[in-house]
mmCIF file of C-alpha atoms and ligand atoms in Angstrom:
data_model
loop_
_atom_site.group_PDB
_atom_site.id
_atom_site.type_symbol
_atom_site.label_atom_id
_atom_site.label_comp_id
_atom_site.label_asym_id
_atom_site.label_seq_id
_atom_site.Cartn_x
_atom_site.Cartn_y
_atom_site.Cartn_z
ATOM 1 C CA VAL N 9 -6.132 -28.761 0.889
ATOM 2 C CA TYR N 10 -7.431 -25.473 -0.252
ATOM 3 C CA ASP N 11 -7.318 -24.748 -4.074
ATOM 4 C CA CYS N 12 -5.962 -21.344 -2.898
ATOM 5 C CA ILE N 13 -4.946 -19.703 0.244
ATOM 6 C CA ILE N 14 -4.826 -15.669 0.147
ATOM 7 C CA ILE N 15 -2.829 -13.803 2.582
ATOM 8 C CA GLY N 16 -4.089 -10.084 3.328
ATOM 9 C CA ALA N 17 -7.715 -9.048 2.884
ATOM 10 C CA GLY N 18 -6.716 -5.449 1.441
ATOM 11 C CA PRO N 19 -8.499 -4.565 -1.890
ATOM 12 C CA GLY N 20 -6.030 -6.823 -3.793
ATOM 13 C CA GLY N 21 -6.711 -10.230 -1.643
ATOM 14 C CA LEU N 22 -10.501 -9.440 -1.346
ATOM 15 C CA GLN N 23 -11.074 -9.053 -4.840
ATOM 16 C CA ALA N 24 -8.897 -12.190 -5.428
ATOM 17 C CA ALA N 25 -11.343 -13.974 -2.846
ATOM 18 C CA ILE N 26 -14.756 -12.469 -4.398
ATOM 19 C CA TYR N 27 -13.625 -13.965 -7.985
ATOM 20 C CA LEU N 28 -12.181 -17.384 -6.732
ATOM 21 C CA GLY N 29 -15.555 -18.138 -4.838
ATOM 22 C CA ARG N 30 -17.612 -17.140 -7.375
ATOM 23 C CA TYR N 31 -16.082 -19.885 -9.374
ATOM 24 C CA ASN N 32 -17.061 -22.268 -6.440
ATOM 25 C CA ARG N 33 -13.323 -22.791 -5.424
ATOM 26 C CA LYS N 34 -12.100 -23.368 -2.029
ATOM 27 C CA VAL N 35 -10.359 -20.428 -0.783
ATOM 28 C CA LEU N 36 -8.953 -19.672 2.414
ATOM 29 C CA LEU N 37 -8.212 -16.195 3.240
ATOM 30 C CA LEU N 38 -6.190 -15.338 6.222
ATOM 31 C CA ASP N 39 -5.313 -11.975 7.549
ATOM 32 C CA ARG N 40 -4.026 -10.432 10.789
ATOM 33 C CA SER N 41 -6.177 -6.558 10.781
ATOM 34 C CA GLY N 42 -4.820 -3.537 10.096
ATOM 35 C CA GLY N 43 -3.204 -2.785 6.698
ATOM 36 C CA ARG N 44 -2.479 0.737 4.798
ATOM 37 C CA THR N 45 -6.119 1.078 3.186
ATOM 38 C CA ARG N 46 -7.688 1.359 6.772
ATOM 39 C CA HIS N 47 -5.364 4.723 6.845
ATOM 40 C CA ALA N 48 -7.144 6.220 3.874
ATOM 41 C CA ARG N 49 -10.081 8.473 5.452
ATOM 42 C CA ARG N 50 -11.519 9.374 2.413
ATOM 43 C CA ILE N 51 -10.245 7.998 -1.193
ATOM 44 C CA GLU N 52 -11.426 9.953 -4.172
ATOM 45 C CA ASN N 53 -10.422 8.122 -7.112
ATOM 46 C CA PHE N 54 -12.285 4.686 -6.675
ATOM 47 C CA LEU N 55 -14.850 4.490 -9.616
ATOM 48 C CA THR N 56 -18.530 4.767 -8.773
ATOM 49 C CA HIS N 57 -17.931 6.506 -5.170
ATOM 50 C CA ARG N 58 -17.261 10.360 -5.070
ATOM 51 C CA ALA N 59 -15.847 9.540 -1.342
ATOM 52 C CA ILE N 60 -15.280 6.138 0.438
ATOM 53 C CA SER N 61 -13.101 5.503 3.132
ATOM 54 C CA GLY N 62 -10.970 2.764 3.141
ATOM 55 C CA GLN N 63 -12.129 1.191 5.892
ATOM 56 C CA GLU N 64 -15.731 1.108 4.317
ATOM 57 C CA ILE N 65 -14.185 -0.531 1.407
ATOM 58 C CA ILE N 66 -12.597 -3.268 3.285
ATOM 59 C CA ASP N 67 -15.824 -4.060 5.409
ATOM 60 C CA ARG N 68 -17.653 -4.480 2.065
ATOM 61 C CA GLY N 69 -15.494 -6.314 0.328
ATOM 62 C CA MET N 70 -15.381 -8.868 3.452
ATOM 63 C CA GLU N 71 -19.039 -9.281 3.805
ATOM 64 C CA GLN N 72 -18.786 -9.867 -0.322
ATOM 65 C CA ALA N 73 -16.195 -12.647 0.249
ATOM 66 C CA ARG N 74 -18.411 -14.366 2.581
ATOM 67 C CA SER N 75 -21.007 -14.123 0.722
ATOM 68 C CA HIS N 76 -19.525 -16.648 -1.647
ATOM 69 C CA ASN N 77 -18.229 -18.888 0.906
ATOM 70 C CA VAL N 78 -14.648 -17.723 0.838
ATOM 71 C CA LEU N 79 -13.495 -18.920 4.972
ATOM 72 C CA LEU N 80 -12.022 -15.871 6.376
ATOM 73 C CA GLU N 81 -9.596 -16.239 9.580
ATOM 74 C CA ASN N 82 -8.003 -13.727 11.344
ATOM 75 C CA LYS N 83 -4.285 -15.232 11.473
ATOM 76 C CA ARG N 84 -1.295 -13.824 10.921
ATOM 77 C CA VAL N 85 0.901 -15.843 8.527
ATOM 78 C CA ASP N 86 4.540 -16.441 9.772
ATOM 79 C CA SER N 87 5.876 -18.646 7.217
ATOM 80 C CA LEU N 88 5.109 -19.666 3.688
ATOM 81 C CA GLN N 89 6.742 -23.102 2.171
ATOM 82 C CA LYS N 90 6.517 -24.909 -1.091
ATOM 83 C CA ASP N 91 7.174 -28.885 -2.396
ATOM 84 C CA VAL N 92 4.668 -30.036 -4.435
ATOM 85 C CA LEU N 93 1.769 -28.244 -2.448
ATOM 86 C CA PHE N 94 1.862 -24.535 -0.563
ATOM 87 C CA THR N 95 2.294 -24.664 3.287
ATOM 88 C CA VAL N 96 1.055 -21.878 5.043
ATOM 89 C CA MET N 97 1.832 -21.635 8.904
ATOM 90 C CA THR N 98 0.499 -19.507 11.482
ATOM 91 C CA ALA N 99 0.974 -19.632 15.287
ATOM 92 C CA ASP N 100 -1.369 -22.416 15.733
ATOM 93 C CA SER N 101 -2.154 -23.700 12.673
ATOM 94 C CA VAL N 102 -0.838 -25.194 9.218
ATOM 95 C CA TYR N 103 -2.890 -25.353 5.890
ATOM 96 C CA ARG N 104 -2.226 -26.415 2.259
ATOM 97 C CA SER N 105 -3.020 -25.407 -0.889
ATOM 98 C CA ARG N 106 -2.610 -25.578 -4.871
ATOM 99 C CA TYR N 107 -2.370 -21.680 -5.000
ATOM 100 C CA VAL N 108 -1.177 -18.469 -2.709
ATOM 101 C CA ILE N 109 -2.063 -15.093 -3.299
ATOM 102 C CA VAL N 110 0.249 -12.812 -1.586
ATOM 103 C CA SER N 111 -1.825 -9.269 -0.892
ATOM 104 C CA SER N 112 -0.263 -8.886 2.652
ATOM 105 C CA GLY N 113 0.652 -4.788 1.251
ATOM 106 C CA VAL N 114 3.408 -2.322 2.611
ATOM 107 C CA TYR N 115 3.206 -0.032 5.506
ATOM 108 C CA ASP N 116 4.840 3.737 5.627
ATOM 109 C CA ASN N 117 7.940 4.584 7.308
ATOM 110 C CA PHE N 118 6.782 8.018 9.854
ATOM 111 C CA PRO N 119 9.587 10.627 10.663
ATOM 112 C CA PRO N 120 9.602 11.170 14.341
ATOM 113 C CA ILE N 121 7.782 14.582 14.090
ATOM 114 C CA LYS N 122 5.064 14.663 16.667
ATOM 115 C CA ASN N 123 1.005 14.571 15.783
ATOM 116 C CA ILE N 124 0.956 13.064 12.578
ATOM 117 C CA PHE N 125 -1.566 10.621 13.100
ATOM 118 C CA PRO N 126 -4.999 12.950 13.626
ATOM 119 C CA PHE N 127 -4.113 14.349 9.915
ATOM 120 C CA LEU N 128 -2.880 11.183 8.720
ATOM 121 C CA GLY N 129 -4.729 10.701 5.194
ATOM 122 C CA GLU N 130 -6.303 13.728 5.359
ATOM 123 C CA SER N 131 -4.054 16.839 5.339
ATOM 124 C CA TYR N 132 -0.819 14.703 6.162
ATOM 125 C CA ILE N 133 -0.632 12.664 2.646
ATOM 126 C CA THR N 134 2.186 10.276 1.246
ATOM 127 C CA CYS N 135 0.927 9.812 -1.759
ATOM 128 C CA LEU N 136 0.751 12.165 -4.618
ATOM 129 C CA ASP N 137 -1.499 10.135 -7.079
ATOM 130 C CA CYS N 138 -4.082 9.749 -4.181
ATOM 131 C CA ASP N 139 -4.367 12.913 -2.408
ATOM 132 C CA GLY N 140 -2.323 15.328 -4.175
ATOM 133 C CA TYR N 141 -5.376 16.852 -5.606
ATOM 134 C CA LYS N 142 -6.464 17.610 -2.293
ATOM 135 C CA THR N 143 -3.629 20.521 -1.799
ATOM 136 C CA THR N 144 -5.205 22.183 -4.803
ATOM 137 C CA ASP N 145 -4.252 26.161 -4.201
ATOM 138 C CA LYS N 146 -3.257 25.308 -0.558
ATOM 139 C CA ARG N 147 -0.194 26.429 1.193
ATOM 140 C CA ILE N 148 1.840 23.281 1.883
ATOM 141 C CA VAL N 149 5.003 21.858 3.016
ATOM 142 C CA VAL N 150 6.752 18.691 1.373
ATOM 143 C CA ILE N 151 9.055 17.118 3.400
ATOM 144 C CA GLY N 152 11.355 14.117 2.890
ATOM 145 C CA ASP N 153 14.412 11.954 3.666
ATOM 146 C CA ASN N 154 15.645 11.292 -0.062
ATOM 147 C CA LEU N 155 16.259 13.256 -3.080
ATOM 148 C CA GLN N 156 12.989 11.809 -4.617
ATOM 149 C CA SER N 157 11.175 14.132 -2.561
ATOM 150 C CA VAL N 158 12.581 17.362 -4.396
ATOM 151 C CA ASN N 159 10.941 15.541 -7.578
ATOM 152 C CA ILE N 160 7.635 15.249 -5.653
ATOM 153 C CA ALA N 161 8.044 19.224 -4.395
ATOM 154 C CA LEU N 162 8.331 20.110 -8.002
ATOM 155 C CA ALA N 163 5.381 17.992 -9.294
ATOM 156 C CA MET N 164 3.044 19.031 -6.919
ATOM 157 C CA LYS N 165 3.952 22.474 -8.056
ATOM 158 C CA GLN N 166 3.040 21.633 -11.813
ATOM 159 C CA LEU N 167 0.066 19.853 -10.899
ATOM 160 C CA PHE N 168 -1.741 21.221 -7.375
ATOM 161 C CA THR N 169 -0.412 24.544 -6.124
ATOM 162 C CA ARG N 170 2.460 27.101 -6.433
ATOM 163 C CA ASP N 171 2.784 28.069 -2.549
ATOM 164 C CA ILE N 172 5.352 25.272 -1.567
ATOM 165 C CA THR N 173 7.888 25.027 1.279
ATOM 166 C CA TYR N 174 10.216 22.495 0.853
ATOM 167 C CA ILE N 175 12.044 20.696 4.163
ATOM 168 C CA PRO N 176 14.741 17.992 3.211
ATOM 169 C CA TYR N 177 14.520 15.585 6.356
ATOM 170 C CA ARG N 178 17.924 14.854 8.104
ATOM 171 C CA PHE N 179 19.801 14.444 4.915
ATOM 172 C CA SER N 180 21.890 17.126 3.046
ATOM 173 C CA LEU N 181 20.625 18.587 -0.209
ATOM 174 C CA PRO N 182 22.994 18.948 -3.562
ATOM 175 C CA ASP N 183 23.587 22.212 -4.432
ATOM 176 C CA ALA N 184 21.906 21.401 -7.828
ATOM 177 C CA ALA N 185 18.827 20.248 -6.149
ATOM 178 C CA GLU N 186 18.706 23.877 -4.217
ATOM 179 C CA GLU N 187 19.324 25.527 -7.897
ATOM 180 C CA VAL N 188 16.103 23.925 -9.097
ATOM 181 C CA LEU N 189 13.924 24.653 -6.249
ATOM 182 C CA GLU N 190 15.018 28.360 -6.158
ATOM 183 C CA ASP N 191 14.343 28.409 -10.042
ATOM 184 C CA GLU N 192 10.717 26.983 -9.363
ATOM 185 C CA GLY N 193 10.222 29.502 -6.352
ATOM 186 C CA ILE N 194 9.888 26.777 -3.908
ATOM 187 C CA GLN N 195 10.883 28.148 -0.641
ATOM 188 C CA LEU N 196 13.846 25.618 0.887
ATOM 189 C CA ILE N 197 14.022 25.451 5.169
ATOM 190 C CA THR N 198 16.678 23.342 6.548
ATOM 191 C CA VAL N 199 15.923 23.219 9.902
ATOM 192 C CA GLU N 200 14.165 19.938 11.491
ATOM 193 C CA PRO N 201 10.644 19.819 11.872
ATOM 194 C CA VAL N 202 9.293 18.608 15.222
ATOM 195 C CA ASN N 203 5.916 18.892 15.641
ATOM 196 C CA ILE N 204 2.434 19.263 13.690
ATOM 197 C CA ILE N 205 0.554 22.342 14.874
ATOM 198 C CA GLY N 206 -3.421 22.156 14.587
ATOM 199 C CA ASN N 207 -6.555 20.687 16.011
ATOM 200 C CA GLU N 208 -8.982 19.588 13.187
ATOM 201 C CA LYS N 209 -7.279 21.864 10.805
ATOM 202 C CA MET N 210 -3.391 21.782 10.008
ATOM 203 C CA GLU N 211 -2.140 25.237 10.957
ATOM 204 C CA ALA N 212 1.541 24.893 10.914
ATOM 205 C CA ILE N 213 4.845 22.723 11.317
ATOM 206 C CA GLU N 214 6.910 23.738 13.905
ATOM 207 C CA LEU N 215 10.325 23.673 13.566
ATOM 208 C CA ARG N 216 13.172 22.615 16.098
ATOM 209 C CA SER N 217 14.218 26.415 16.060
ATOM 210 C CA GLY N 218 10.564 27.002 17.571
ATOM 211 C CA GLU N 219 9.500 29.007 14.219
ATOM 212 C CA HIS N 220 6.198 27.766 12.937
ATOM 213 C CA VAL N 221 6.236 27.584 9.426
ATOM 214 C CA PRO N 222 2.224 28.143 8.401
ATOM 215 C CA CYS N 223 0.852 25.322 5.991
ATOM 216 C CA GLU N 224 -2.540 23.665 5.181
ATOM 217 C CA ALA N 225 -1.029 20.559 4.605
ATOM 218 C CA ILE N 226 1.940 18.614 4.507
ATOM 219 C CA MET N 227 3.195 15.899 1.791
ATOM 220 C CA ALA N 228 5.609 13.400 3.011
ATOM 221 C CA SER N 229 8.350 11.157 1.577
ATOM 222 C CA PHE N 230 9.584 8.575 3.941
ATOM 223 C CA GLY N 231 9.176 5.501 1.799
ATOM 224 C CA THR N 232 7.721 2.282 2.673
ATOM 225 C CA LYS N 233 8.410 -1.240 3.990
ATOM 226 C CA LEU N 234 6.631 -4.458 3.149
ATOM 227 C CA ASN N 235 4.900 -6.658 4.614
ATOM 228 C CA ASP N 236 6.957 -9.769 3.733
ATOM 229 C CA GLU N 237 8.822 -11.670 6.586
ATOM 230 C CA PHE N 238 6.926 -14.681 5.661
ATOM 231 C CA LEU N 239 8.294 -14.801 2.283
ATOM 232 C CA SER N 240 12.273 -14.904 3.433
ATOM 233 C CA GLY N 241 13.405 -18.085 2.470
ATOM 234 C CA LEU N 242 11.716 -18.523 -0.764
ATOM 235 C CA ASN N 243 14.330 -16.740 -2.680
ATOM 236 C CA LEU N 244 11.943 -14.678 -5.091
ATOM 237 C CA LYS N 245 13.369 -12.598 -7.937
ATOM 238 C CA LYS N 246 13.118 -8.998 -6.545
ATOM 239 C CA ASP N 247 13.462 -5.607 -8.465
ATOM 240 C CA SER N 248 16.969 -4.155 -9.133
ATOM 241 C CA GLY N 249 17.061 -2.158 -6.247
ATOM 242 C CA ASP N 250 16.463 -5.600 -4.036
ATOM 243 C CA PHE N 251 12.771 -4.015 -2.580
ATOM 244 C CA LYS N 252 9.734 -5.203 -4.450
ATOM 245 C CA TYR N 253 9.238 -8.368 -6.283
ATOM 246 C CA VAL N 254 9.006 -9.045 -9.957
ATOM 247 C CA VAL N 255 6.005 -10.614 -11.272
ATOM 248 C CA ASN N 256 4.568 -11.466 -14.628
ATOM 249 C CA ALA N 257 1.639 -10.417 -16.815
ATOM 250 C CA SER N 258 -0.790 -12.380 -14.492
ATOM 251 C CA CYS N 259 0.908 -11.548 -11.223
ATOM 252 C CA GLU N 260 2.614 -14.646 -10.343
ATOM 253 C CA SER N 261 5.977 -14.523 -8.852
ATOM 254 C CA SER N 262 9.395 -16.326 -9.932
ATOM 255 C CA LEU N 263 8.131 -19.098 -7.998
ATOM 256 C CA ARG N 264 5.854 -21.071 -9.689
ATOM 257 C CA GLY N 265 1.792 -21.009 -8.472
ATOM 258 C CA LEU N 266 2.738 -17.914 -5.975
ATOM 259 C CA TYR N 267 1.073 -14.643 -7.419
ATOM 260 C CA ILE N 268 2.133 -11.261 -5.454
ATOM 261 C CA VAL N 269 -0.778 -8.493 -6.297
ATOM 262 C CA GLY N 270 -0.740 -4.816 -5.061
ATOM 263 C CA PRO N 271 2.280 -2.776 -3.629
ATOM 264 C CA LEU N 272 4.118 -5.290 -3.066
ATOM 265 C CA ASN N 273 5.167 -6.017 -6.657
ATOM 266 C CA THR N 274 6.543 -3.233 -8.687
ATOM 267 C CA GLY N 275 3.205 -1.727 -9.680
ATOM 268 C CA GLN N 276 1.490 1.130 -8.744
ATOM 269 C CA ASP N 277 0.431 1.336 -5.266
ATOM 270 C CA GLN N 278 -3.465 2.155 -5.590
ATOM 271 C CA VAL N 279 -6.606 0.554 -4.337
ATOM 272 C CA VAL N 280 -8.207 0.194 -7.710
ATOM 273 C CA ILE N 281 -4.643 -1.276 -8.943
ATOM 274 C CA ALA N 282 -4.457 -3.819 -6.050
ATOM 275 C CA ALA N 283 -8.236 -4.762 -6.679
ATOM 276 C CA GLY N 284 -7.361 -4.962 -10.634
ATOM 277 C CA GLU N 285 -4.070 -7.449 -9.836
ATOM 278 C CA GLY N 286 -6.264 -9.592 -7.332
ATOM 279 C CA ALA N 287 -8.671 -10.277 -10.091
ATOM 280 C CA ILE N 288 -6.091 -10.863 -12.795
ATOM 281 C CA ALA N 289 -4.442 -13.979 -10.524
ATOM 282 C CA ALA N 290 -7.442 -15.093 -9.658
ATOM 283 C CA ILE N 291 -8.651 -15.564 -13.174
ATOM 284 C CA ASP N 292 -5.518 -17.078 -13.939
ATOM 285 C CA ILE N 293 -5.275 -19.555 -11.197
ATOM 286 C CA ASN N 294 -8.818 -20.775 -12.318
ATOM 287 C CA LYS N 295 -7.954 -21.291 -15.665
ATOM 288 C CA ARG N 296 -4.558 -23.663 -14.195
ATOM 289 C CA LEU N 297 -6.559 -25.090 -11.881
ATOM 290 C CA LEU N 298 -9.223 -26.204 -14.977
ATOM 291 C CA GLU N 299 -6.129 -27.137 -17.289
ATOM 292 C CA GLU N 300 -4.706 -28.997 -13.886
ATOM 293 C CA LYS N 301 -8.121 -30.824 -14.045
ATOM 294 C CA ASP N 302 -8.234 -31.702 -17.644
ATOM 295 C CA ALA N 303 -4.856 -33.194 -17.386
ATOM 296 C CA GLY N 304 -5.980 -35.472 -14.333
ATOM 297 C CA GLU N 305 -3.393 -33.512 -11.847
ATOM 298 C CA GLY N 306 -4.530 -32.095 -8.507
ATOM 299 C CA GLU N 307 -7.272 -35.194 -7.784
HETATM 300 C C1 FAD Y 245 -3.019 7.629 4.140
HETATM 301 C C2 FAD Y 245 -3.235 6.944 2.767
HETATM 302 C C3 FAD Y 245 -4.077 7.062 2.028
HETATM 303 C C4 FAD Y 245 -4.249 6.592 0.744
HETATM 304 N N1 FAD Y 245 -5.237 6.933 -0.012
HETATM 305 C C5 FAD Y 245 -5.657 6.273 -1.636
HETATM 306 C C6 FAD Y 245 -6.441 6.742 -2.134
HETATM 307 O O1 FAD Y 245 -7.011 7.660 -2.056
HETATM 308 N N2 FAD Y 245 -6.596 6.144 -3.253
HETATM 309 C C7 FAD Y 245 -5.919 4.881 -3.727
HETATM 310 O O2 FAD Y 245 -6.257 4.149 -4.819
HETATM 311 N N3 FAD Y 245 -4.902 4.393 -2.504
HETATM 312 C C8 FAD Y 245 -4.694 4.929 -1.174
HETATM 313 N N4 FAD Y 245 -3.831 4.974 -0.636
HETATM 314 C C9 FAD Y 245 -3.222 3.352 -0.900
HETATM 315 C C10 FAD Y 245 -3.892 2.010 -0.863
HETATM 316 O O3 FAD Y 245 -4.044 2.472 0.382
HETATM 317 C C11 FAD Y 245 -3.159 0.905 -1.177
HETATM 318 O O4 FAD Y 245 -3.094 1.331 -2.423
HETATM 319 C C12 FAD Y 245 -3.680 -0.596 -0.800
HETATM 320 O O5 FAD Y 245 -4.015 -0.152 0.504
HETATM 321 C C13 FAD Y 245 -3.307 -1.708 -1.440
HETATM 322 O O6 FAD Y 245 -4.025 -2.410 -0.884
HETATM 323 P P1 FAD Y 245 -3.685 -4.028 -0.634
HETATM 324 O O7 FAD Y 245 -4.709 -5.110 -0.767
HETATM 325 O O8 FAD Y 245 -2.188 -4.441 -1.626
HETATM 326 O O9 FAD Y 245 -2.810 -3.737 0.994
HETATM 327 P P2 FAD Y 245 -3.422 -3.430 2.654
HETATM 328 O O10 FAD Y 245 -5.021 -2.453 2.362
HETATM 329 O O11 FAD Y 245 -2.295 -2.905 3.369
HETATM 330 O O12 FAD Y 245 -3.872 -4.844 3.197
HETATM 331 C C14 FAD Y 245 -2.781 -5.936 3.485
HETATM 332 C C15 FAD Y 245 -3.802 -6.852 4.616
HETATM 333 O O13 FAD Y 245 -2.561 -7.873 4.689
HETATM 334 C C16 FAD Y 245 -2.338 -8.421 6.261
HETATM 335 N N5 FAD Y 245 -1.343 -8.281 6.071
HETATM 336 C C17 FAD Y 245 0.022 -8.442 6.325
HETATM 337 N N6 FAD Y 245 0.785 -9.236 6.591
HETATM 338 C C18 FAD Y 245 0.237 -10.324 6.996
HETATM 339 C C19 FAD Y 245 0.704 -11.594 7.734
HETATM 340 N N7 FAD Y 245 1.637 -11.996 7.632
HETATM 341 N N8 FAD Y 245 -0.437 -12.439 7.876
HETATM 342 C C20 FAD Y 245 -2.049 -11.969 7.895
HETATM 343 N N9 FAD Y 245 -2.311 -10.950 6.983
HETATM 344 C C21 FAD Y 245 -1.029 -9.893 6.940
HETATM 345 C C22 FAD Y 245 -3.028 -6.807 6.804
HETATM 346 O O14 FAD Y 245 -3.071 -6.787 8.270
HETATM 347 C C23 FAD Y 245 -3.501 -5.940 5.873
HETATM 348 O O15 FAD Y 245 -5.280 -6.114 6.245
HETATM 349 C C24 FAD Y 245 -3.494 5.297 0.591
HETATM 350 C C25 FAD Y 245 -2.690 4.878 1.279
HETATM 351 C C26 FAD Y 245 -2.526 5.553 2.439
HETATM 352 C C27 FAD Y 245 -1.527 5.232 3.620
#
């Protein structure tokens, strides 16, 4: 029986693993590989690093966790159940633990526009807090399939650049939103984009009409989905939109002993925040393990 099983080796899971490993707890970290942090090619807002790739954060984090005797296994978790202990199942194994930290992250929805991936994380960006700064004084296009993308265009103008074209993707814009964009001097195009033009540098976005709209960067808002299939059946409390998990100040979910960190919960989606939440969860779990030992439980 493990003290804690951590699901997902992104910044949230790795930071938790490092803390728990340094309490000499028995920790298993299960990770199926992939993950959103690896898409972040140049992270510039992480303390002590002017720029670091997400891949490097993960590689260093794994090495650090292993150095504290955390057992890392490359496996996908298929289901999670709880009676007295937690039971975590993969395709070929069953594990038991007193606590579980879920840090399996989210993934981006991508529109069927050609040539996105060579630019992802550099000039095709999906997060204002992460990469908005990189568009300062650039010519950009904002696209999205929801009304929230209009607010993003307005925020980008206030913070980073005046040269913005906005393209609603497969949804019709209310008149009021059109008026606000016009008042703000943001150009509106309602023809669907189909392709991104450029090799190393982004040059333009191509519309279905064949027209090219010149741009140096694209800010895209198509939302995310959660990597949480293995949580179905636990009936955990979610937010009012029935999307993200509600947790308390220690990142514990509505199920006792199950912690959820990173963008799966209702907090912000940032590397440093996922890592901070991993630390909070680990400290709390360690305290509870100490209390249980004092009370004679968990023997
Ligand atoms: C292009 C891009 C750029 C970004 N830039 C920045 C930036 O500059 N600064 C910043 O702070 N943030 C940035 N972010 C956001 C950042 O990537 C996230 O905040 C961060 O990844 C959250 O970490 P996490 O540990 O929750 O999840 P992740 O890094 O997504 O890790 C989750 C892990 O869980 C694993 N997993 C999922 N399901 C299972 C399962 N069933 N079983 C086992 N393992 C599983 C995955 O394989 C993955 O390894 C960026 C994101 C993107 C996409």
